[in-house]
Tab-separated table of C-alpha atoms in Angstrom:
chain	number	residue	atom	x	y	z
A	1	MET	CA	-17.650	23.239	-17.041
A	2	THR	CA	-15.073	22.776	-14.296
A	3	LEU	CA	-15.331	20.086	-11.632
A	4	ARG	CA	-14.605	21.311	-8.112
A	5	LEU	CA	-13.512	17.800	-7.111
A	6	TYR	CA	-9.854	16.796	-7.179
A	7	GLY	CA	-8.529	13.624	-8.791
A	8	GLU	CA	-8.998	11.978	-12.153
A	9	HIS	CA	-11.004	9.217	-10.467
A	10	HIS	CA	-13.898	11.698	-10.151
A	11	VAL	CA	-14.150	12.093	-13.928
A	12	SER	CA	-15.718	8.663	-14.461
A	13	ASN	CA	-18.121	9.340	-11.563
A	14	ALA	CA	-19.132	12.661	-13.131
A	15	LEU	CA	-19.656	11.042	-16.530
A	16	ALA	CA	-21.826	8.318	-14.998
A	17	ALA	CA	-23.913	10.925	-13.186
A	18	ALA	CA	-24.222	12.930	-16.411
A	19	ALA	CA	-25.388	9.869	-18.340
A	20	VAL	CA	-28.095	9.094	-15.774
A	21	ALA	CA	-29.194	12.755	-15.617
A	22	HIS	CA	-29.400	12.920	-19.417
A	23	GLU	CA	-31.453	9.733	-19.522
A	24	LEU	CA	-33.838	11.277	-16.980
A	25	GLY	CA	-34.349	14.336	-19.173
A	26	MET	CA	-31.891	16.964	-17.946
A	27	SER	CA	-30.359	19.157	-20.616
A	28	VAL	CA	-26.608	19.285	-21.203
A	29	THR	CA	-26.528	22.828	-19.807
A	30	GLU	CA	-28.356	21.776	-16.629
A	31	ILE	CA	-26.036	18.812	-16.181
A	32	ALA	CA	-22.934	20.970	-16.628
A	33	GLU	CA	-24.220	23.534	-14.134
A	34	ALA	CA	-25.040	20.852	-11.560
A	35	LEU	CA	-21.671	19.131	-11.892
A	36	SER	CA	-19.766	22.430	-11.669
A	37	VAL	CA	-21.135	23.049	-8.168
A	38	ALA	CA	-20.886	19.448	-6.909
A	39	GLY	CA	-18.677	18.988	-3.868
A	40	THR	CA	-17.866	16.396	-1.238
A	41	LEU	CA	-20.604	15.414	1.198
A	42	SER	CA	-18.367	14.469	4.117
A	43	ARG	CA	-15.279	16.004	5.643
A	44	TRP	CA	-11.723	14.791	5.217
A	45	ARG	CA	-12.261	13.418	1.709
A	46	MET	CA	-9.914	15.244	-0.686
A	47	GLU	CA	-10.591	18.422	1.290
A	48	VAL	CA	-8.212	20.989	-0.234
A	49	THR	CA	-7.258	24.070	1.779
A	50	GLU	CA	-4.678	26.714	0.924
A	51	ARG	CA	-2.976	28.373	3.894
A	52	PRO	CA	-2.139	32.093	3.890
A	53	ASP	CA	1.550	31.239	3.370
A	54	GLY	CA	0.809	29.341	0.134
A	55	VAL	CA	1.040	25.787	1.522
A	56	THR	CA	-1.836	23.611	0.270
A	57	VAL	CA	-3.142	20.886	2.591
A	58	VAL	CA	-5.141	17.994	1.126
A	59	ASN	CA	-6.964	16.265	3.965
A	60	ASP	CA	-8.036	12.850	2.663
A	61	ALA	CA	-7.685	11.161	6.039
A	62	TYR	CA	-11.241	9.863	6.379
A	63	ASN	CA	-10.266	6.406	5.164
A	64	ALA	CA	-7.931	4.525	2.838
A	65	ASN	CA	-7.664	1.355	0.797
A	66	PRO	CA	-5.181	0.484	-1.962
A	67	GLU	CA	-7.252	1.992	-4.791
A	68	SER	CA	-8.154	5.212	-2.994
A	69	MET	CA	-4.554	5.632	-1.834
A	70	LYS	CA	-3.286	5.320	-5.411
A	71	ALA	CA	-5.966	7.718	-6.691
A	72	ALA	CA	-5.018	10.278	-4.037
A	73	LEU	CA	-1.321	9.992	-4.934
A	74	ARG	CA	-2.135	10.576	-8.607
A	75	ALA	CA	-4.181	13.634	-7.652
A	76	LEU	CA	-1.254	14.907	-5.550
A	77	ALA	CA	1.115	14.434	-8.480
A	78	ALA	CA	-1.231	16.371	-10.781
A	79	MET	CA	-1.594	19.195	-8.265
A	80	GLY	CA	2.160	19.221	-7.787
A	81	LYS	CA	2.899	20.041	-11.438
A	82	ALA	CA	1.860	23.654	-10.918
A	83	ALA	CA	3.546	23.765	-7.505
A	84	ARG	CA	6.871	22.577	-8.923
A	85	ALA	CA	6.863	25.353	-11.493
A	86	GLU	CA	6.875	27.776	-8.560
A	87	GLY	CA	9.502	25.877	-6.559
A	88	GLY	CA	7.014	23.961	-4.414
A	89	ARG	CA	7.207	20.309	-3.439
A	90	THR	CA	4.717	17.484	-2.967
A	91	TRP	CA	4.442	15.649	0.356
A	92	ALA	CA	2.589	12.372	0.877
A	93	VAL	CA	1.909	11.857	4.584
A	94	LEU	CA	0.564	8.317	4.646
A	95	GLY	CA	-0.403	5.769	7.278
A	96	GLN	CA	-1.729	2.270	7.528
A	97	MET	CA	-4.422	0.856	5.276
A	98	ALA	CA	-6.326	-1.417	7.662
A	99	GLU	CA	-8.007	-4.784	7.163
A	100	LEU	CA	-5.940	-5.981	4.210
A	101	GLY	CA	-5.076	-9.359	5.730
A	102	ASP	CA	-2.387	-11.341	3.946
A	103	ALA	CA	-2.165	-8.702	1.198
A	104	SER	CA	-1.104	-5.971	3.620
A	105	LEU	CA	2.656	-6.115	3.025
A	106	ALA	CA	2.328	-6.206	-0.775
A	107	GLU	CA	-0.254	-3.399	-0.879
A	108	HIS	CA	1.689	-1.049	1.402
A	109	ASP	CA	4.854	-1.781	-0.559
A	110	ALA	CA	3.039	-0.993	-3.830
A	111	VAL	CA	1.811	2.375	-2.528
A	112	GLY	CA	5.317	3.330	-1.386
A	113	ARG	CA	6.673	2.406	-4.806
A	114	LEU	CA	3.955	4.395	-6.587
A	115	ALA	CA	4.835	7.520	-4.618
A	116	VAL	CA	8.356	7.288	-6.072
A	117	ARG	CA	7.133	6.558	-9.606
A	118	LEU	CA	4.891	9.629	-9.440
A	119	ASN	CA	7.871	11.729	-8.369
A	120	VAL	CA	6.366	12.748	-5.018
A	121	SER	CA	9.003	14.945	-3.403
A	122	LYS	CA	8.784	13.383	0.044
A	123	LEU	CA	6.971	10.418	1.571
A	124	VAL	CA	6.311	10.600	5.311
A	125	ALA	CA	5.157	7.175	6.513
A	126	VAL	CA	3.409	7.508	9.875
A	127	GLY	CA	2.898	4.761	12.431
A	128	GLY	CA	3.961	1.201	13.042
A	129	ARG	CA	4.728	-1.869	10.978
A	130	GLU	CA	2.492	-1.112	7.989
A	131	ALA	CA	3.884	2.411	7.693
A	132	SER	CA	7.389	0.977	7.678
A	133	TRP	CA	6.318	-1.145	4.696
A	134	LEU	CA	5.270	2.041	2.871
A	135	GLN	CA	8.700	3.534	3.481
A	136	LEU	CA	10.442	0.289	2.520
A	137	GLY	CA	8.530	0.177	-0.768
A	138	ALA	CA	9.689	3.710	-1.551
A	139	TYR	CA	13.246	2.813	-0.608
A	140	ASN	CA	13.222	-0.302	-2.805
A	141	GLU	CA	11.905	1.780	-5.713
A	142	GLY	CA	14.892	4.104	-5.416
A	143	SER	CA	13.895	6.676	-2.806
A	144	TRP	CA	17.011	7.108	-0.731
A	145	GLY	CA	18.347	9.819	1.512
A	146	GLU	CA	15.665	12.190	2.739
A	147	GLU	CA	13.077	11.482	0.035
A	148	SER	CA	11.197	9.123	2.362
A	149	VAL	CA	11.068	8.936	6.116
A	150	HIS	CA	9.273	6.826	8.718
A	151	VAL	CA	8.001	8.603	11.835
A	152	SER	CA	6.367	7.095	14.899
A	153	ASP	CA	3.101	9.019	15.148
A	154	ALA	CA	1.002	11.982	14.054
A	155	GLN	CA	2.785	14.437	16.342
A	156	ALA	CA	6.163	13.467	14.925
A	157	ALA	CA	4.770	14.068	11.432
A	158	VAL	CA	3.421	17.481	12.466
A	159	ASP	CA	6.782	18.457	13.981
A	160	LEU	CA	8.621	17.429	10.814
A	161	LEU	CA	6.222	19.255	8.510
A	162	ARG	CA	6.178	22.435	10.567
A	163	SER	CA	9.946	22.582	10.395
A	164	GLU	CA	10.275	21.855	6.675
A	165	LEU	CA	7.217	23.142	4.780
A	166	ARG	CA	7.653	26.177	2.581
A	167	PRO	CA	5.325	28.277	0.417
A	168	GLY	CA	4.085	26.435	-2.646
A	169	ASP	CA	4.264	22.970	-1.071
A	170	VAL	CA	1.295	20.601	-1.432
A	171	VAL	CA	0.694	18.126	1.412
A	172	LEU	CA	-1.547	15.052	1.093
A	173	VAL	CA	-2.606	13.386	4.354
A	174	LYS	CA	-4.192	9.936	4.022
A	175	ALA	CA	-4.636	6.719	6.017
A	176	SER	CA	-7.349	4.446	7.305
A	177	ARG	CA	-9.731	6.138	9.713
A	178	SER	CA	-8.409	4.189	12.704
A	179	VAL	CA	-5.001	5.858	12.338
A	180	GLY	CA	-6.390	9.340	13.012
A	181	LEU	CA	-4.117	11.196	10.587
A	182	GLU	CA	-6.668	13.986	10.244
A	183	LYS	CA	-4.847	15.359	13.317
A	184	VAL	CA	-1.883	16.132	11.060
A	185	ALA	CA	-3.950	18.079	8.536
A	186	LEU	CA	-5.859	19.928	11.244
A	187	ALA	CA	-2.648	20.831	13.071
A	188	LEU	CA	-1.192	22.255	9.859
A	189	LEU	CA	-4.255	24.491	9.534
A	190	GLU	CA	-4.872	25.385	13.179
A	191	ASN	CA	-3.197	28.814	13.111
A	192	ALA	CA	-5.103	29.987	10.050
A	193	THR	CA	-7.944	32.335	10.902
A	194	GLU	CA	-11.327	32.347	9.213
A	195	GLY	CA	-11.245	34.333	6.012
A	196	GLU	CA	-7.512	33.790	5.524
A	197	VAL	CA	-7.774	30.227	4.291
A	198	ALA	CA	-9.187	29.395	0.886
A	199	VAL	CA	-11.051	26.076	0.886
A	200	ARG	CA	-11.417	24.777	-2.655
């Protein structure tokens, strides 16, 4: 059985679903078949699309909180292992996590630091103050030079990515829904015609 969902955080969900299904009388074979075809029910949640040029875009821009941001970064790092073998890089295009109150600075800093610890090739922090905290966390963890950058808005991120992406790169796009970073992922895919793009 192979899960079609990306990220190790889905494994515990799949196991919980399997346990309930087994308790309700489904056979192991039926459970495996059902889980192997399970997919996301809403758009922009770990939506993985490969462009014709070999760039993979992971649109996870529906929403974000500290735990989901960390899970998405771990999934990006796992996906990037194969990409690196072919000369590709991993990009984390991240924006604000909203409604964190007094914990906002610490949580954004922690996500920026995690991106460095996971060896993400480049962090692109998009937006205002909270995004600058993401970039600062990466910087304080040892990401200097061009490994992390802070840009003002989604269009600036699109311009940067269009100029620097190369075949084999994997791009994660994630922020709270209010930031609207799905525009970045959609812009990166807008020139791909139907039938040319493989959605996985």
